[in-house]
Coordinates of N, CA and C and ligand atoms in Angstrom, one line a residue:
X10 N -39.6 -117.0 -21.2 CA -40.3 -118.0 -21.9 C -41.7 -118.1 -21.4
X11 N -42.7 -118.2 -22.2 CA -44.0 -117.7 -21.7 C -45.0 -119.1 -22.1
X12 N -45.5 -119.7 -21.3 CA -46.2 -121.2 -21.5 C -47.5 -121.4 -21.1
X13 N -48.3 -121.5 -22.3 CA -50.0 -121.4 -22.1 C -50.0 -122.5 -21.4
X14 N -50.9 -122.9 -20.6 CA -51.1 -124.3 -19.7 C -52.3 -124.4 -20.7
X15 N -53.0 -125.2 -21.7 CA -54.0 -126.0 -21.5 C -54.0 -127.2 -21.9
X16 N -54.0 -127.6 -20.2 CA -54.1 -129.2 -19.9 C -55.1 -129.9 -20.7
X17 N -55.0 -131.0 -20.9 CA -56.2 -132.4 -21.3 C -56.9 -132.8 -20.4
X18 N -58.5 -132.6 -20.8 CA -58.9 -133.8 -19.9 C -58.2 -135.0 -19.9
X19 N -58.0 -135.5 -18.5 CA -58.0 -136.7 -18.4 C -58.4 -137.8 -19.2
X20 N -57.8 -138.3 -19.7 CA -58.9 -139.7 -20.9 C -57.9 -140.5 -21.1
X21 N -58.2 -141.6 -21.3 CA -57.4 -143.1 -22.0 C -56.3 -142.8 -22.7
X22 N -57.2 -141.9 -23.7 CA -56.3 -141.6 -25.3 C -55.3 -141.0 -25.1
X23 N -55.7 -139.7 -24.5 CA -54.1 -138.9 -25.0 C -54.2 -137.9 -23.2
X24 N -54.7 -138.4 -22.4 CA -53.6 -138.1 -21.0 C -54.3 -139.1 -20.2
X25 N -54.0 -140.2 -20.0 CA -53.7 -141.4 -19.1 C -53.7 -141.3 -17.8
X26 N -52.6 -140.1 -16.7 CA -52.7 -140.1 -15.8 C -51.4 -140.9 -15.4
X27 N -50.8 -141.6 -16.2 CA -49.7 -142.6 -15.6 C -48.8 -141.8 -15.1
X28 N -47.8 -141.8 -14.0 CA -46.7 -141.4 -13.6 C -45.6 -141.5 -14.7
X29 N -45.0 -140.6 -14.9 CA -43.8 -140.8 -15.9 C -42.6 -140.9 -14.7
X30 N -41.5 -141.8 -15.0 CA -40.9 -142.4 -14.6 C -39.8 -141.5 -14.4
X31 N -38.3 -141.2 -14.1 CA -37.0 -140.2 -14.4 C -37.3 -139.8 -15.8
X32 N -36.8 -138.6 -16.0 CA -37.0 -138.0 -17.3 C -35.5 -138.3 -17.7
X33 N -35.8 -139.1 -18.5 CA -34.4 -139.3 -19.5 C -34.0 -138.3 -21.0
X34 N -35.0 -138.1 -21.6 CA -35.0 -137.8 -23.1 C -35.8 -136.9 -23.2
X35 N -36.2 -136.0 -24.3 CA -36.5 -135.0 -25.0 C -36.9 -135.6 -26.2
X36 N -37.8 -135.8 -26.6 CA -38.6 -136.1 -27.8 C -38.8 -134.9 -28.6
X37 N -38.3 -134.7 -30.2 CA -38.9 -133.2 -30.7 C -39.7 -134.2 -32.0
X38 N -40.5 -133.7 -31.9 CA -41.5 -134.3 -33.1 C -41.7 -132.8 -34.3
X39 N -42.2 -132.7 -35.4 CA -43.2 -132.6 -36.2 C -44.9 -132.8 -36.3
X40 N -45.8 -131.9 -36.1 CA -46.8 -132.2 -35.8 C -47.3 -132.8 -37.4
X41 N -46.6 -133.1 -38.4 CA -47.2 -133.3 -39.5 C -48.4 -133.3 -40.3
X42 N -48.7 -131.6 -39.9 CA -50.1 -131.1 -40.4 C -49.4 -129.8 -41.0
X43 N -49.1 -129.6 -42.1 CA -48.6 -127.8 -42.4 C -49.5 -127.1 -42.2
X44 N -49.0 -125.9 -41.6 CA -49.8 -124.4 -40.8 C -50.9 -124.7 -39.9
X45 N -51.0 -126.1 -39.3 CA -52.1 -125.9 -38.4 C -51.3 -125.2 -37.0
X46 N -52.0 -124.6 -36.5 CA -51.9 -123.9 -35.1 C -51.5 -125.4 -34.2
X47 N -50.5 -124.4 -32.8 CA -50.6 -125.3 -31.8 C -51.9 -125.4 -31.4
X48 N -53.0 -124.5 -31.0 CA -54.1 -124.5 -30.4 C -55.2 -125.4 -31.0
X49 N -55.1 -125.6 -32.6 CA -55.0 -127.0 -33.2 C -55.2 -128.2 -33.2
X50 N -53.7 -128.6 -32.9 CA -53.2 -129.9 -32.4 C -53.7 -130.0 -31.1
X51 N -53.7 -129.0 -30.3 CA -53.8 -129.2 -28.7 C -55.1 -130.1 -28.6
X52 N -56.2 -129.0 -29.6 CA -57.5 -129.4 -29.9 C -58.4 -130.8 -30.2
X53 N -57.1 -131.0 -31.0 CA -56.8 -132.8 -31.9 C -56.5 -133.5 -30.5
X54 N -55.9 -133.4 -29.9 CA -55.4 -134.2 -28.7 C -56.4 -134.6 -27.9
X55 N -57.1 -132.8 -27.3 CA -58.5 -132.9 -26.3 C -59.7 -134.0 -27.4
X56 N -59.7 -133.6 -28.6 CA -60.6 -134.6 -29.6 C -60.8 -136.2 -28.8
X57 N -59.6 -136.3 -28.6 CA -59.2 -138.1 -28.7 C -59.9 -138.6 -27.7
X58 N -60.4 -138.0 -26.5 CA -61.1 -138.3 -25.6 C -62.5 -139.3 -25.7
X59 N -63.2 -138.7 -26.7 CA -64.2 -139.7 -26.9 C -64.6 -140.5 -27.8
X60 N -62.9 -141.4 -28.2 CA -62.3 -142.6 -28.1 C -63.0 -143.0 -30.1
X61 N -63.5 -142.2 -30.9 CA -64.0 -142.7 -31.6 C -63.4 -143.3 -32.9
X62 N -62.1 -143.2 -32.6 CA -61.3 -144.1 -33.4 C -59.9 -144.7 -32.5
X63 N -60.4 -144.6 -31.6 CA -59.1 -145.5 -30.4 C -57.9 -145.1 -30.9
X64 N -57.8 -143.9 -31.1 CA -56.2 -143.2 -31.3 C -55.5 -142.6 -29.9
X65 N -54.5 -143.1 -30.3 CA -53.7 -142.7 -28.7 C -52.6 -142.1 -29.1
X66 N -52.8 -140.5 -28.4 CA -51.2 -139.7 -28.9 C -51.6 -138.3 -28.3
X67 N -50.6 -137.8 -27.5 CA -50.6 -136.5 -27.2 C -49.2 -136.3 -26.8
X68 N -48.8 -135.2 -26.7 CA -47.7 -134.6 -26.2 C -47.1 -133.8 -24.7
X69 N -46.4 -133.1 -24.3 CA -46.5 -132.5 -23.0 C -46.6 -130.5 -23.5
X70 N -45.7 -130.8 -24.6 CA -45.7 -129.0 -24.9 C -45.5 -129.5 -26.7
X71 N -47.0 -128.1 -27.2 CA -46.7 -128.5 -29.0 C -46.5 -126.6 -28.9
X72 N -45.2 -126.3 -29.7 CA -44.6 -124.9 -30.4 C -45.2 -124.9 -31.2
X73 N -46.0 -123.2 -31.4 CA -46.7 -123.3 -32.8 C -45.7 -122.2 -33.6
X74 N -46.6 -121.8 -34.9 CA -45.8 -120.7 -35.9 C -45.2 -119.8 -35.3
X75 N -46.0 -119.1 -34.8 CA -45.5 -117.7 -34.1 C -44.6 -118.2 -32.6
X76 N -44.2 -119.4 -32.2 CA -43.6 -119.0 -31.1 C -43.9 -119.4 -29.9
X77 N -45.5 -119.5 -30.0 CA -46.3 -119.7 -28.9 C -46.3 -121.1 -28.6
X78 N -46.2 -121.5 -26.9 CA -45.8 -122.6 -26.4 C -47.7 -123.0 -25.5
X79 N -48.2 -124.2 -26.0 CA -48.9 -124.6 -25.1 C -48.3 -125.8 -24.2
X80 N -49.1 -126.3 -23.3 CA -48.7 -127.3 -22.3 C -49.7 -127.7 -22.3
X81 N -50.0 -129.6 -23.0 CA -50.8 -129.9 -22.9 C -51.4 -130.8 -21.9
X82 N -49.9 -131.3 -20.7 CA -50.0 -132.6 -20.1 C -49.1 -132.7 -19.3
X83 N -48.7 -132.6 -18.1 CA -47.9 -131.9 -17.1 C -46.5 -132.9 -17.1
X84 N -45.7 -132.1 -16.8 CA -44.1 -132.8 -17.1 C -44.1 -134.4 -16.6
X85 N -45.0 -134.3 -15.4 CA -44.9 -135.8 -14.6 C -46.0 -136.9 -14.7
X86 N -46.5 -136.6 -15.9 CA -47.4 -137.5 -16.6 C -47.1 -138.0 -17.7
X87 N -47.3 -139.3 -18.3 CA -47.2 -140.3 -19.7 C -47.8 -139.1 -20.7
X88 N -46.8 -138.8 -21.5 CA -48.1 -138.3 -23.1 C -47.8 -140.0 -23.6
X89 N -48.5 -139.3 -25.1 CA -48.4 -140.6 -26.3 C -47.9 -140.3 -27.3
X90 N -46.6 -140.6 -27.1 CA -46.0 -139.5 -28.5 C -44.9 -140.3 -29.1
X91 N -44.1 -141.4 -28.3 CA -42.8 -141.7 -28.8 C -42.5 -143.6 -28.5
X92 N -44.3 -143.9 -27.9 CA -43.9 -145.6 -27.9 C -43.6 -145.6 -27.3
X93 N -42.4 -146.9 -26.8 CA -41.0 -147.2 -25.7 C -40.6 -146.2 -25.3
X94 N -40.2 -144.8 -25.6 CA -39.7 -143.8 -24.8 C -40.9 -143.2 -24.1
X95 N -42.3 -143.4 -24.6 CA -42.8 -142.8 -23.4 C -42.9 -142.3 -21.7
X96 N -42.6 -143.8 -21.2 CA -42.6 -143.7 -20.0 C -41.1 -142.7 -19.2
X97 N -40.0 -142.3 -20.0 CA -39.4 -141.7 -19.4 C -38.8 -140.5 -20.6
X98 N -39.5 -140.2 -20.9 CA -39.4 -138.7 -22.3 C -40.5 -137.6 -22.2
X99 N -39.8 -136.4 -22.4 CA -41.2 -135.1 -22.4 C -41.1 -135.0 -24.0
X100 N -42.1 -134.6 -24.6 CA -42.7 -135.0 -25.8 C -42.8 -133.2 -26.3
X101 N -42.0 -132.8 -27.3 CA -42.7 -131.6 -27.6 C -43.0 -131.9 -29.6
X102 N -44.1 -131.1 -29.6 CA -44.6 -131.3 -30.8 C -44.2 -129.8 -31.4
X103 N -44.0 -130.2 -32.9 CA -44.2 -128.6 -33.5 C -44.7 -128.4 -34.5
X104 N -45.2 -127.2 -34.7 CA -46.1 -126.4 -36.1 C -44.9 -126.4 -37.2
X105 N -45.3 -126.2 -38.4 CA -44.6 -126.1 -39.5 C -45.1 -125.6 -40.5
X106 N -44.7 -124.2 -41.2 CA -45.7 -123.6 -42.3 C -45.5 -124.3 -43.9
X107 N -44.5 -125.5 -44.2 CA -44.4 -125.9 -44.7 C -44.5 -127.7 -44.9
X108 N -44.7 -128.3 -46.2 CA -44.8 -129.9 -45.8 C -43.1 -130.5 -45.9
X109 N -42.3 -129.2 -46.3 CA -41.1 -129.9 -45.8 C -40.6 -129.7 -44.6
X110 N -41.2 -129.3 -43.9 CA -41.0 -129.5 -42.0 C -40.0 -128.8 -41.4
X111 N -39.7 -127.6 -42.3 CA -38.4 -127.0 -41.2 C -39.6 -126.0 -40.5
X112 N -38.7 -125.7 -39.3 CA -39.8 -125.0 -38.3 C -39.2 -123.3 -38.3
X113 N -40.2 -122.9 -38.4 CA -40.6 -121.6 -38.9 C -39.4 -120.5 -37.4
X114 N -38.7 -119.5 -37.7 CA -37.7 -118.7 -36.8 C -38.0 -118.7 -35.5
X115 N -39.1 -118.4 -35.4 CA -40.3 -118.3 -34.1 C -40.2 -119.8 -33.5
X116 N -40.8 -120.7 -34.1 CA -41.1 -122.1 -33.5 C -39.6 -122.0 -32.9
X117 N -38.3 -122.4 -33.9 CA -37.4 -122.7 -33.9 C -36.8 -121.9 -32.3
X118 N -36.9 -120.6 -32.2 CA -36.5 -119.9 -31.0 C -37.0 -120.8 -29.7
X119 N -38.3 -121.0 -29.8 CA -38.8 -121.1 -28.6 C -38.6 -122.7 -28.1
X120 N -38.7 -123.2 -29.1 CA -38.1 -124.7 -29.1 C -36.8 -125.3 -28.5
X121 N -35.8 -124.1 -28.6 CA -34.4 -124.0 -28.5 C -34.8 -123.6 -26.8
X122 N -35.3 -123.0 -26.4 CA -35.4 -122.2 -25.0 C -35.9 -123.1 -24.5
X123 N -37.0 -123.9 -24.6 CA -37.7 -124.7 -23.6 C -37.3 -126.0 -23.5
X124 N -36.3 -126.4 -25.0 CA -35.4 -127.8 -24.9 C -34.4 -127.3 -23.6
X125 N -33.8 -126.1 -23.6 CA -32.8 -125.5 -23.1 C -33.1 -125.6 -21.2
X126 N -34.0 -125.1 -21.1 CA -34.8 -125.5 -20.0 C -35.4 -126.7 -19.1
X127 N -35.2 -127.4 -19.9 CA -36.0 -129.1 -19.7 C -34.4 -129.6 -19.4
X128 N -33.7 -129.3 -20.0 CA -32.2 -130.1 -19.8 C -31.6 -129.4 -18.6
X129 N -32.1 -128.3 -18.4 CA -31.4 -127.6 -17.1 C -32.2 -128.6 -16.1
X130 N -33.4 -128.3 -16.0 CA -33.9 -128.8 -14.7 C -34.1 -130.3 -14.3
X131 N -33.6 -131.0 -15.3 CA -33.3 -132.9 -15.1 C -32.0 -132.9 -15.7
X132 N -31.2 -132.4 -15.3 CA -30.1 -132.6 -15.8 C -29.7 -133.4 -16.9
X133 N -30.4 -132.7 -17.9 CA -30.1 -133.7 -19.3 C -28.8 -133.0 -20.2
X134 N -28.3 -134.0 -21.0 CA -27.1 -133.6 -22.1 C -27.7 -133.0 -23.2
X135 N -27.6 -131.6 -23.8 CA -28.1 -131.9 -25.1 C -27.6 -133.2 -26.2
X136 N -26.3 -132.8 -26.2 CA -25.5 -134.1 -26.6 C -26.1 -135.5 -27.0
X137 N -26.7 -135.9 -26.1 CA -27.0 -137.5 -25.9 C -28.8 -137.5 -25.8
X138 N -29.2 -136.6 -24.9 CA -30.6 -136.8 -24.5 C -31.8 -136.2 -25.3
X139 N -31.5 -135.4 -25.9 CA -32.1 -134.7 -27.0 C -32.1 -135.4 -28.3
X140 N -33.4 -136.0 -28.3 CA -33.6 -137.0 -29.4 C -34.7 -136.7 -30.4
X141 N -34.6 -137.1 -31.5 CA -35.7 -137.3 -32.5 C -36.7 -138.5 -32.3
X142 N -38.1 -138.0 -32.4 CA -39.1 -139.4 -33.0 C -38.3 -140.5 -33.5
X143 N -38.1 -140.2 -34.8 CA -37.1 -141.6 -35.5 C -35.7 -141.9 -34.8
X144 N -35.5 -141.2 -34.0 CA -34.3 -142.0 -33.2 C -35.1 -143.0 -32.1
X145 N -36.2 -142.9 -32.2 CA -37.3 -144.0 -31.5 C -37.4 -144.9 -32.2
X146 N -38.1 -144.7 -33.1 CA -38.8 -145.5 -34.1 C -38.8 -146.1 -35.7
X147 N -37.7 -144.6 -35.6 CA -37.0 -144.9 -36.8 C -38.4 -144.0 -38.1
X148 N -39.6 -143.6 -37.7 CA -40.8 -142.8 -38.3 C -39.8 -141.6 -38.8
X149 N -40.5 -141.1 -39.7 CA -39.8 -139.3 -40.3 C -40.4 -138.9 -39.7
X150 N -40.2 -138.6 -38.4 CA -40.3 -137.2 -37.5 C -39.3 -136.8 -36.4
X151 N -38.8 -135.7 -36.6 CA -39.0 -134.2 -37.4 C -38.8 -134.6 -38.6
X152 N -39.6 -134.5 -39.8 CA -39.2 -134.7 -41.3 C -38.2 -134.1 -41.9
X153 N -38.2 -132.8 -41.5 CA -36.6 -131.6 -41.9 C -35.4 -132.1 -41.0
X154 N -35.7 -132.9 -40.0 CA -34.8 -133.0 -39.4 C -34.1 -133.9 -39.0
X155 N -34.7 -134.9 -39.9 CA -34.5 -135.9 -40.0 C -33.4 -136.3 -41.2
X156 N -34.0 -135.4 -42.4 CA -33.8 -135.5 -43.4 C -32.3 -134.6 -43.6
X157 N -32.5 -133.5 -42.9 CA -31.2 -132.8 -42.3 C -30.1 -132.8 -41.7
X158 N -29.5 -134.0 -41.7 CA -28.9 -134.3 -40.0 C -27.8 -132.6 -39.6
X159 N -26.9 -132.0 -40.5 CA -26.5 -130.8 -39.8 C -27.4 -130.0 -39.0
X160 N -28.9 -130.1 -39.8 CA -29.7 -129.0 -39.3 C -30.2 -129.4 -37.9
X161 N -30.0 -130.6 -37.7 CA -30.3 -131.4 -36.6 C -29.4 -131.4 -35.8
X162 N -28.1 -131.4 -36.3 CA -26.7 -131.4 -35.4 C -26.7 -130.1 -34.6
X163 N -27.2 -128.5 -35.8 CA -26.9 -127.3 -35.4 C -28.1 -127.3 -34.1
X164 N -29.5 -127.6 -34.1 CA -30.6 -127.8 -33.1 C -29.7 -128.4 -31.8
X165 N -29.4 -129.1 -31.5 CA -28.8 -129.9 -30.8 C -27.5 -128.6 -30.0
X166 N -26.7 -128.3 -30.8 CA -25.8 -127.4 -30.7 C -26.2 -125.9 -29.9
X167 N -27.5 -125.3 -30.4 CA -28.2 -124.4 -30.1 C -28.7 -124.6 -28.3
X168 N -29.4 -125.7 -28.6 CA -29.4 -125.9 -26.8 C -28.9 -126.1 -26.0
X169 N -27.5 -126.9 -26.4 CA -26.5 -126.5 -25.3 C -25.8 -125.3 -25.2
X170 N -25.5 -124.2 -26.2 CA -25.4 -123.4 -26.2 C -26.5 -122.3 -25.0
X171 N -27.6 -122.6 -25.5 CA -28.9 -122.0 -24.3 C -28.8 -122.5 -23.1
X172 N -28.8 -123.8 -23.1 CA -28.1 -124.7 -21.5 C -27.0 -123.8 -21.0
X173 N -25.9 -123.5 -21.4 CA -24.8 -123.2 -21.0 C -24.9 -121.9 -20.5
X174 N -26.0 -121.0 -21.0 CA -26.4 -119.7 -20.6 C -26.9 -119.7 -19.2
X175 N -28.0 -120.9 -19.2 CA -28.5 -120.6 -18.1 C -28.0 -121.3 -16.8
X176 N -27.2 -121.8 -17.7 CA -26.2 -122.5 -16.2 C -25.3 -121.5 -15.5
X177 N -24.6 -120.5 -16.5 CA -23.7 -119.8 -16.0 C -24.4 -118.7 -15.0
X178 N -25.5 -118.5 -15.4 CA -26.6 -117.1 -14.8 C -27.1 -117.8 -13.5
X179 N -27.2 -119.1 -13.3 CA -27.9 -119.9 -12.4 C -26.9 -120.0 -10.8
X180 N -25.6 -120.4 -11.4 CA -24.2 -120.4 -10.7 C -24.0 -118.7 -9.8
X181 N -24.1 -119.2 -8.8 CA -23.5 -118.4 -7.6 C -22.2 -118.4 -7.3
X182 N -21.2 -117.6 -7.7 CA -20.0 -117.9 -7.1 C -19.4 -116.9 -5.7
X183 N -18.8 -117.2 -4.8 CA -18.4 -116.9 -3.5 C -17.2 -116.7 -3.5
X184 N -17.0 -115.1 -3.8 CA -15.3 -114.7 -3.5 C -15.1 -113.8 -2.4
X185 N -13.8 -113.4 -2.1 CA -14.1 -112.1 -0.9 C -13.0 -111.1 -1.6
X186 N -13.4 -110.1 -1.0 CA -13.3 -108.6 -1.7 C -13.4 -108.0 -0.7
X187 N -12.6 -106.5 -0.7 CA -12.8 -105.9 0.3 C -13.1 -104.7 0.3
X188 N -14.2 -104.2 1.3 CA -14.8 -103.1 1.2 C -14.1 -101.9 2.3
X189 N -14.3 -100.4 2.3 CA -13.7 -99.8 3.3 C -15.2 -99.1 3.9
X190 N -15.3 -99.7 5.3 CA -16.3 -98.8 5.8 C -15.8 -97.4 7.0
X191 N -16.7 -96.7 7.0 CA -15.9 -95.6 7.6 C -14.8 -95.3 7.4
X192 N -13.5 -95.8 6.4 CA -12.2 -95.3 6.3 C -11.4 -96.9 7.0
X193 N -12.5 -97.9 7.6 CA -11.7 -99.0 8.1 C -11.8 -100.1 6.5
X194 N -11.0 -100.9 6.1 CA -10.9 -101.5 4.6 C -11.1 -102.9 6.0
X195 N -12.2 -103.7 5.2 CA -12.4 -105.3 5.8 C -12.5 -105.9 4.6
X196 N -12.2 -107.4 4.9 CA -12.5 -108.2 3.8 C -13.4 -108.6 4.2
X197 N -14.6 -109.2 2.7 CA -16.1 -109.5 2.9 C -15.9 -110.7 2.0
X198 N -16.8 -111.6 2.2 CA -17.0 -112.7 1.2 C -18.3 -112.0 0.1
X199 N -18.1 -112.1 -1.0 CA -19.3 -111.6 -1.8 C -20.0 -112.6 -2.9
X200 N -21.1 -112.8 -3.5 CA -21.3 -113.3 -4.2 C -21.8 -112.5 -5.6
X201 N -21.5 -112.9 -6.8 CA -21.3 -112.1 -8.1 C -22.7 -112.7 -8.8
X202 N -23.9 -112.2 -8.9 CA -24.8 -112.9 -9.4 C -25.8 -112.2 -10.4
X203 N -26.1 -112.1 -11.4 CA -26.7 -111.2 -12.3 C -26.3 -109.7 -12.3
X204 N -24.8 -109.9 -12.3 CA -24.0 -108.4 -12.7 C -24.3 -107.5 -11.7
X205 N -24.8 -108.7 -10.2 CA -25.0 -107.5 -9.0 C -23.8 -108.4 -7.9
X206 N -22.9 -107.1 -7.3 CA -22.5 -108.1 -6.0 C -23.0 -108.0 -4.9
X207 N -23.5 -109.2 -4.1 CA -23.9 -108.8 -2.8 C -23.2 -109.6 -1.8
X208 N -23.4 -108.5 -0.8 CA -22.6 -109.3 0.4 C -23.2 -109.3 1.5
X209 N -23.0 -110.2 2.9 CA -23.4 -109.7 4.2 C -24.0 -108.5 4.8
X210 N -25.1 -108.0 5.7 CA -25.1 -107.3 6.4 C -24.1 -107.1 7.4
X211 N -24.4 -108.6 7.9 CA -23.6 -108.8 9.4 C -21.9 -108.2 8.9
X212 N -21.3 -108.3 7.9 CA -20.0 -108.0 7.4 C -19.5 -106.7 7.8
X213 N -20.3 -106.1 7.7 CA -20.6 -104.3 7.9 C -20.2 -104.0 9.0
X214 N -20.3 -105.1 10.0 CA -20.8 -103.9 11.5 C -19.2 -104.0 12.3
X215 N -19.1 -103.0 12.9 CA -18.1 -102.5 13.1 C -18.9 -101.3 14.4
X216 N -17.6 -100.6 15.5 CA -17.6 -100.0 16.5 C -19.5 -99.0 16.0
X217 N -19.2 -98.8 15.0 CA -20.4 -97.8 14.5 C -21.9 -98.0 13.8
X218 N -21.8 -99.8 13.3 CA -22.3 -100.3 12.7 C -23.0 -101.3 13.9
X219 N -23.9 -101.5 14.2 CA -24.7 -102.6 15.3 C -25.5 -103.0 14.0
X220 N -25.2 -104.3 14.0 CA -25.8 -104.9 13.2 C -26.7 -106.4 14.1
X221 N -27.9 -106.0 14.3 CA -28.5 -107.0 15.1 C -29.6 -108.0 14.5
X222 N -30.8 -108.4 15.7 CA -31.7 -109.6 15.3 C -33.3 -109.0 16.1
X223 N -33.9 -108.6 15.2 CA -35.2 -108.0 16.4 C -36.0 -109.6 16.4
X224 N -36.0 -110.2 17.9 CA -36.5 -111.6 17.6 C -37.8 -111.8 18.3
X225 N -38.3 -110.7 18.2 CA -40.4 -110.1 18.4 C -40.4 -110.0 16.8
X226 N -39.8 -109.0 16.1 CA -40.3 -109.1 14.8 C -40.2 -109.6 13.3
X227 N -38.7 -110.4 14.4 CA -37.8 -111.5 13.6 C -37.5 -110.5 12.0
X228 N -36.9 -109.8 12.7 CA -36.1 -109.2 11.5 C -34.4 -108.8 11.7
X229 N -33.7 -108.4 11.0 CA -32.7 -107.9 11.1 C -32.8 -106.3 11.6
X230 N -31.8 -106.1 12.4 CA -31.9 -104.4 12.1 C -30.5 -104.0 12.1
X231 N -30.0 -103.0 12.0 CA -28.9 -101.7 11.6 C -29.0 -100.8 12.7
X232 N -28.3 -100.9 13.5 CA -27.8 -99.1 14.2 C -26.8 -98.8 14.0
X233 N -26.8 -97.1 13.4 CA -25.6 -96.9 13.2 C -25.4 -95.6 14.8
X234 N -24.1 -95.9 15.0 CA -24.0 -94.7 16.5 C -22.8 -94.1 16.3
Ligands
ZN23 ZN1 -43.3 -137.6 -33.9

């Protein structure tokens, strides 16, 4: 997953500076502009700065057409995107090539991966925590998805699904297995982790195996004799 950083200036309107509080919720909005770019909206956001119609709203990450993820406002800051769930919600916005608001294969991919992501690292449910605009405020946004609820049900579904990926890949598990060195068979505790197993050095050593600590170069070393 590949994530443009550009931050907001600082300003009143749309990045505050406030501490966001525990991350409870996942906000997915609709940027409700058809085919404008994230780079766009991002744009619309940096706008708000010089306050000329006292509009307050930005987001933390807006997905555009193709896919592309910007970050407009860092995970542990207030955006302005969801009211009452502000202070503890990351806010993502999205592009849409149409004014009926389903999000284009691309948006939709990347959307699914970085909801997927955000629930791994605050331990959120997709289930419960993964919310709509209008589950805030009751506003049509996401408008397709609102208007959709299976398509909304399947979004929801898709992330825990992606959640569940990255959980399983994340998980270190610790078995022991046994290896034969020189013709001698020992048991080793091993761990199974991206379809590699690794185990101990120190496991290894045996009559022929010195398995030591160089503590001038603070390294491990290996003699074999
Ligand atoms: Zn919204």
């Amino acid at each position: 997953m590949n994530i443009q950083k550009m931050l907001l200036t600082p300003n009143r309107y749309s990045r505050p500076q406030i501490k966001l509080g525990t991350v409870k919720k996942v906000v997915v909005h609709w940027v409700g502009n058809a085919t404008s770019t994230a780079v766009n909206n991002r744009n619309y956001f940096e706008g708000l700065k010089v306050g000329t119609n006292k509009v307050y709203a930005s987001s933390h990450y807006i997905v555009g057409l193709e896919g592309e993820i910007i970050q407009c406002v860092p995970e542990d800051e207030v955006a302005y995107h969801a009211n009452d769930a502000n202070d503890y919600s990351i806010g993502i916005e999205n592009c849409h090539p149409t004014w009926e608001g389903k999000f284009s294969e691309a948006t939709y991919d990347s959307l699914v991966a970085l909801c997927a992501d955000i629930c791994y690292r605050y331990k959120l449910n997709p289930k419960t925590d993964l919310i709509r605009h209008y589950d805030v405020t009751g506003k049509m946004c996401p408008l397709y998805y609102v208007k959709n609820t299976s398509a909304w049900q399947k979004l929801k579904d898709d992330v825990g699904a992606a959640l569940e990926a990255i959980v399983e890949e994340e998980t270190s598990i610790v078995t022991t297995t046994k290896i034969n060195i020189n013709g001698t068979v020992k048991e080793v505790e091993r761990i199974l982790y991206n379809g590699f197993n690794y185990i101990k050095v120190r496991d290894l050593a045996d009559e022929h195996i010195i398995v030591g600590y160089d503590a001038v170069e603070k390294i491990p070393t290996i003699e074999i004799i």
